[in-house]
Short mmCIF file of C-alpha atoms in Angstrom, two decimals:
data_model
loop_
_atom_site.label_atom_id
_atom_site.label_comp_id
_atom_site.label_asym_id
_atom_site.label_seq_id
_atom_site.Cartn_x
_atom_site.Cartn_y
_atom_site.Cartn_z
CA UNK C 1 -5.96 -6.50 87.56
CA UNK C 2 -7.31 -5.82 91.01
CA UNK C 3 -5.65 -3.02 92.64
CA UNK C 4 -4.69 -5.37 95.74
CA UNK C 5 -2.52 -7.35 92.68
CA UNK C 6 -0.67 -4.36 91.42
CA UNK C 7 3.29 -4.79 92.88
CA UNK C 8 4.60 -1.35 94.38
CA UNK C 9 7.92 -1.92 92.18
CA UNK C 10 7.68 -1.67 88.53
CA UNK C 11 6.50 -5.23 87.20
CA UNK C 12 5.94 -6.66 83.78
CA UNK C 13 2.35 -7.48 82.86
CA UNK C 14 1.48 -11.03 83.38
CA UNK C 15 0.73 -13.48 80.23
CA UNK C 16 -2.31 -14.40 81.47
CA UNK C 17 -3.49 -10.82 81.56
CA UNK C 18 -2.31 -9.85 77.88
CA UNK C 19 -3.95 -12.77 76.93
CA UNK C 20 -7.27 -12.21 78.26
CA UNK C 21 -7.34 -8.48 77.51
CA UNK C 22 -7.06 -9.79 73.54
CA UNK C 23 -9.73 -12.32 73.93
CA UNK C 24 -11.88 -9.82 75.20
CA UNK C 25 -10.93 -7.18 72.52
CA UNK C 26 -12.23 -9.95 69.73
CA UNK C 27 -14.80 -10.91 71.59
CA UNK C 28 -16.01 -6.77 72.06
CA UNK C 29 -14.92 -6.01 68.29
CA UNK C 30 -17.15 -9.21 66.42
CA UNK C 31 -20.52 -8.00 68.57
CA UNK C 32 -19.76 -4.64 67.08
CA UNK C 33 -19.32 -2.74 70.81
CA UNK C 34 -15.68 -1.23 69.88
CA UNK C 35 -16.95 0.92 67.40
CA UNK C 36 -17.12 5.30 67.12
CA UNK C 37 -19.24 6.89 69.92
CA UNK C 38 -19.35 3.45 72.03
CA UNK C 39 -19.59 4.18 75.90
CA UNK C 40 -18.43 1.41 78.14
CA UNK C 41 -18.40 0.74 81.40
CA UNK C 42 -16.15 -1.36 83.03
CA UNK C 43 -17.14 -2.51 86.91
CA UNK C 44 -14.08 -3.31 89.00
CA UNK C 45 -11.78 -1.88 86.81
CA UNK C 46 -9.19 -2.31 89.42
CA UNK C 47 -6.02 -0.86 87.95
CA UNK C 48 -8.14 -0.12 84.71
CA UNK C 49 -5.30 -1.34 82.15
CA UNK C 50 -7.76 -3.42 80.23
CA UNK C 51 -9.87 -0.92 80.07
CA UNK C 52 -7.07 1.67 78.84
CA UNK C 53 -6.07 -0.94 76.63
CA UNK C 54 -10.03 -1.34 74.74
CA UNK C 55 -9.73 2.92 74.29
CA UNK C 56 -6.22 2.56 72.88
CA UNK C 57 -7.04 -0.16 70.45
CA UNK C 58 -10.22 1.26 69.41
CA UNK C 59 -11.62 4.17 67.55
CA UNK C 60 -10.58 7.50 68.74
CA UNK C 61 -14.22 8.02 69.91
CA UNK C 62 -14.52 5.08 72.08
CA UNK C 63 -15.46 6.17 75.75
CA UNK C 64 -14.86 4.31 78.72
CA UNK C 65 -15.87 4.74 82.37
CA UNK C 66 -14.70 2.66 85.12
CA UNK C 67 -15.95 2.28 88.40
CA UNK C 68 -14.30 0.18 91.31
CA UNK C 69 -15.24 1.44 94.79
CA UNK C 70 -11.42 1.74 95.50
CA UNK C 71 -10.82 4.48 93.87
CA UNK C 72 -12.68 6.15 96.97
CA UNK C 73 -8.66 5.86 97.83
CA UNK C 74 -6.73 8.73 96.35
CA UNK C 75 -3.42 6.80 96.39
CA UNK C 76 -5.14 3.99 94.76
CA UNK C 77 -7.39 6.50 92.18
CA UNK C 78 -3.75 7.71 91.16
CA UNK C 79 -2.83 4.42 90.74
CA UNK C 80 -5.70 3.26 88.21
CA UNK C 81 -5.43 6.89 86.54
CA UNK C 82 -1.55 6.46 85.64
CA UNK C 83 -3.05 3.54 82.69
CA UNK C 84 -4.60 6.16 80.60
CA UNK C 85 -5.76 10.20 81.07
CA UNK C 86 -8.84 8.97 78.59
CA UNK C 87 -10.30 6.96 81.21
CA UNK C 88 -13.16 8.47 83.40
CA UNK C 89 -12.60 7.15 86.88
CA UNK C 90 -15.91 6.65 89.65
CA UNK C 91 -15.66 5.08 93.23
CA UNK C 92 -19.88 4.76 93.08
CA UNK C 93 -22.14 3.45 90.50
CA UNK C 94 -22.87 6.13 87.66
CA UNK C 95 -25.79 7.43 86.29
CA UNK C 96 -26.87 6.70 82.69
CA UNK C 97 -26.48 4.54 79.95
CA UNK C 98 -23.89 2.62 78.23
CA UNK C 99 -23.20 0.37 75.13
CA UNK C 100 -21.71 -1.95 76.69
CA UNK C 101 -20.95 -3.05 80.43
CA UNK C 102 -18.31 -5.14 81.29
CA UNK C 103 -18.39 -7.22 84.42
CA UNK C 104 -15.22 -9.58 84.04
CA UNK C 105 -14.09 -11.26 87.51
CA UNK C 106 -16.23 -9.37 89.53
CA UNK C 107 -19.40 -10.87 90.40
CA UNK C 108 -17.74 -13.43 92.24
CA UNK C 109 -16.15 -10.42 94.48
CA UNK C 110 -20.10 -9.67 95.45
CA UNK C 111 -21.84 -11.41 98.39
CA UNK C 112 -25.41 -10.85 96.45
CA UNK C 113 -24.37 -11.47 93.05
CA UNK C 114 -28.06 -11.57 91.85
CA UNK C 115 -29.13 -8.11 93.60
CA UNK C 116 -25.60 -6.73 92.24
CA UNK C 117 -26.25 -7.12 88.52
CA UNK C 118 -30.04 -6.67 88.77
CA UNK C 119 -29.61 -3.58 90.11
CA UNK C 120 -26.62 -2.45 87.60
CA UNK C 121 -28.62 -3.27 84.38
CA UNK C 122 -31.80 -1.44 85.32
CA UNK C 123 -29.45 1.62 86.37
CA UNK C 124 -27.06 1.47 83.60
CA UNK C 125 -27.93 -0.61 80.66
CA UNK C 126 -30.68 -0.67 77.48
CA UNK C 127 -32.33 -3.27 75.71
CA UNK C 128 -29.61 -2.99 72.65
CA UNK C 129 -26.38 -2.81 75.79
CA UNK C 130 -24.38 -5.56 75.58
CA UNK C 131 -22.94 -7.54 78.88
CA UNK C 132 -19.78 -9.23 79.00
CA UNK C 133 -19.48 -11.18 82.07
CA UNK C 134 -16.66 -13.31 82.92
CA UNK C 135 -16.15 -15.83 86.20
CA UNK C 136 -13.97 -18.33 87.59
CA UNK C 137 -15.35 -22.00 87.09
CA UNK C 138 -16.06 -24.97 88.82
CA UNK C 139 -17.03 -24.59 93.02
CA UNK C 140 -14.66 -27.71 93.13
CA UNK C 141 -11.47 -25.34 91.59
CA UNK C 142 -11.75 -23.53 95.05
CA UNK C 143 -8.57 -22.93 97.19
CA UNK C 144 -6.66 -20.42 98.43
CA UNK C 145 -6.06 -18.30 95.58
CA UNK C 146 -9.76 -17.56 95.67
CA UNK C 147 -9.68 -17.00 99.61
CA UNK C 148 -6.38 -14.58 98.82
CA UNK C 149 -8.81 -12.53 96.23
CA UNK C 150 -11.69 -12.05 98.54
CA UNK C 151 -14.22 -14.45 96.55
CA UNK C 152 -17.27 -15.64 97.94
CA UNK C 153 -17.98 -18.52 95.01
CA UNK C 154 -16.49 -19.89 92.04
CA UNK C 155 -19.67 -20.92 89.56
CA UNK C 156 -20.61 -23.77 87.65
CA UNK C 157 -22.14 -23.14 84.11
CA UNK C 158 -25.65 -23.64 85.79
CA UNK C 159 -25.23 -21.45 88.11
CA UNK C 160 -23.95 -18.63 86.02
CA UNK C 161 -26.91 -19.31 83.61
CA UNK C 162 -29.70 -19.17 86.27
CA UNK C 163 -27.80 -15.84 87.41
CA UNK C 164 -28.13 -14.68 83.72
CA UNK C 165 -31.31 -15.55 83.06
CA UNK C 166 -32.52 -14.36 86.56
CA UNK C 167 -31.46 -10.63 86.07
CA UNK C 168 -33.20 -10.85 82.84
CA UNK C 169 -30.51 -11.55 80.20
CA UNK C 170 -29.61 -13.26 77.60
CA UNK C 171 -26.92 -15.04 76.28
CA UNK C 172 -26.08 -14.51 72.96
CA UNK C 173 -22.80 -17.27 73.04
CA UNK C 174 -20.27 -18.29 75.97
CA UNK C 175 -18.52 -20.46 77.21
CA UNK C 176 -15.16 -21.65 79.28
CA UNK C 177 -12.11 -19.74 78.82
CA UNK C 178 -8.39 -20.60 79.62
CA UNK C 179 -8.74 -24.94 79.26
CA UNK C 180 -5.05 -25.70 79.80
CA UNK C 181 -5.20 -23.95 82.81
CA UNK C 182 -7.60 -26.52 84.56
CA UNK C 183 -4.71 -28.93 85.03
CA UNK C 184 -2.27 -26.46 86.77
CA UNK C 185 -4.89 -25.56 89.06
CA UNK C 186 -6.22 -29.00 90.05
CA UNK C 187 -2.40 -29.95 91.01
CA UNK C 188 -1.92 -26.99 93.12
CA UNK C 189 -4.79 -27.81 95.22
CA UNK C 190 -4.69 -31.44 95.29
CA UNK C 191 -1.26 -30.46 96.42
CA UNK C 192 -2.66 -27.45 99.15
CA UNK C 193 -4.91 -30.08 100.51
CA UNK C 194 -2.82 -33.02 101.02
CA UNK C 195 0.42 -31.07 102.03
CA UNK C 196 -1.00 -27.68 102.83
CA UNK C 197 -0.92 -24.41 101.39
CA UNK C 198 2.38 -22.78 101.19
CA UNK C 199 3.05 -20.04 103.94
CA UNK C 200 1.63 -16.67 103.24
CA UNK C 201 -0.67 -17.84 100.74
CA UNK C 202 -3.98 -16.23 102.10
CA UNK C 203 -1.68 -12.72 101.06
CA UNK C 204 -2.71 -10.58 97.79
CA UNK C 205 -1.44 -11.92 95.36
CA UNK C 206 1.49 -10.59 93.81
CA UNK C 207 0.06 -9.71 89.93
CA UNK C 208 2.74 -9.22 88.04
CA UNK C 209 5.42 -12.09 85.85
CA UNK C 210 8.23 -13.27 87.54
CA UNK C 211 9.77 -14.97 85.07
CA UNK C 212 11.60 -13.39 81.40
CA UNK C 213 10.99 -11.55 79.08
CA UNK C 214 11.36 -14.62 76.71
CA UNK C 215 9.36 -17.03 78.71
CA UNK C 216 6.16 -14.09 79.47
CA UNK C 217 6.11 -14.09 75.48
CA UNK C 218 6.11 -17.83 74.74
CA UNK C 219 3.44 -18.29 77.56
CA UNK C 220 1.14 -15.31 76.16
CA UNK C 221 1.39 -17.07 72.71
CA UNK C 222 0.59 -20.44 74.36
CA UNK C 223 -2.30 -19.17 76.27
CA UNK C 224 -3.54 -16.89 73.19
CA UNK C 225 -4.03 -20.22 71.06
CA UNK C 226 -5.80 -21.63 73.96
CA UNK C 227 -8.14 -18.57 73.85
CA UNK C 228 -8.26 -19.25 70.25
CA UNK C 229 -10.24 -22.56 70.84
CA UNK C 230 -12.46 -20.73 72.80
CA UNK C 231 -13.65 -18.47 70.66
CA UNK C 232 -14.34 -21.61 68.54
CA UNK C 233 -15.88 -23.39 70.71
CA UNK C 234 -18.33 -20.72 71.04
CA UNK C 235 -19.00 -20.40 67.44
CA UNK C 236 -19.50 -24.00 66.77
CA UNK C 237 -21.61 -23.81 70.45
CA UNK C 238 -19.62 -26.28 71.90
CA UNK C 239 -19.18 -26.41 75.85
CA UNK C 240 -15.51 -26.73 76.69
CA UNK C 241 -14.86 -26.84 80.61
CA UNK C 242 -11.65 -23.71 81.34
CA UNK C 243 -10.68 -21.91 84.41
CA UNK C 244 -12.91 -19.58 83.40
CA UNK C 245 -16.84 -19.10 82.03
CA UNK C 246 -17.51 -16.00 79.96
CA UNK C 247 -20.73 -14.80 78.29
CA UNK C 248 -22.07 -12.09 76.24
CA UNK C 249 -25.41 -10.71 76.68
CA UNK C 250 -27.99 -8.40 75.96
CA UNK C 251 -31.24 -7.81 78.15
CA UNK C 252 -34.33 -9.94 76.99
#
């Protein structure tokens, strides 16, 4: 979660969140990246629970660094540090090697996306590092949510390819990510643009559930078997259009 997300108060985790962390987690564990020894870095960490959560749920051995320039912020450093004491937090990019980078909802946060990840693989990756890279989809989703989160661009599948292929990657499989979601979002802004967005909505967002403990479940179980035809989707190399795109890599 971006640290502008976190609520002050004690919250519960959102649905969406759990859901996406466990994607990832299969996604990480089939390409062999969770594994004893594996160093990861995670770029825009933000409040670094899914990154706390990969260490947890992996070998003993697995080591994780994550970077967000935030954490330049004591208050908010403390913040991102209460997920796990494993976790090696950096406010700049650091030097070295990794197995694995992971760049999920961040690239749209980055005026020169291209330079960005150019830049991070020759500094930080091998020809055996795998990329995970995940983005939100379709320029035509844009609204205020994506004003509220600081983006500059939501991509199409072309565009995220050419992006790919221009930093010199490639894409082992990918795809979209979170389908029933597509609906929900169209309605909200078809409903933003013909009545107008709801007061306040240009705010942070607020990241946590607000609903119960009952419904957060049901959702996360709804949204896990939508992540479920994802994953094969992927396999079978079949483009599904979702809220998000995701891709794993390697450099070519």
């Amino acid at each position: 979660m971006d640290i502008r997300e976190v609520p002050r108060a004690p919250f519960v985790r959102h649905p969406w969140e759990r859901a996406r962390f466990r994607f990832f987690r299969t996604v990480l564990r089939e390409a062999g990246v969770l594994r004893a020894g594996a160093r990861m870095l995670d770029v825009g960490a933000g409040d670094a629970w899914l990154a706390a959560q990969l260490v947890a749920s992996g070998p003993p051995e697995v080591d994780a660094t994550c970077w967000d320039a935030a954490y330049a912020d004591p208050a908010q450093r403390a913040r991102a540090a209460a997920a796990s004491p494993a976790l090696r937090l950096v406010s700049e990019q650091p030097a070295g090697t990794f197995d694995a980078l992971l760049l999920l909802d961040v690239l749209e946060h980055v005026a020169d996306d291209g330079t960005f990840l150019g830049a991070l693989l020759r500094e930080n990756a091998r020809p055996d590092t795998a990329v995970l890279v995940s983005v939100p989809a379709h320029p035509a989703l844009w609204g205020p949510h994506d004003l509220a989160l600081r983006h500059y661009r939501r991509y199409s599948a072309s565009a995220l390819a050419e992006l790919l292929a221009g930093a010199g990657l490639v894409r082992e499989r990918g795809g979209g990510l979170f389908h029933s979601l597509m609906l929900p979002r169209l309605l909200q802004n078809a409903r933003d643009r013909w009545v107008g967005a709801p007061q306040g909505s240009d705010a942070p967002p607020d990241g946590g559930w607000r609903g119960t403990a009952l419904s957060a479940h049901l959702v996360e179980l709804a949204l896990r078997a939508d992540t479920a035809v994802s994953r094969a989707a992927a396999r079978a190399g079949v483009g599904l259009p979702g809220l998000s795109l995701w891709a794993l890599c390697h450099p070519g």
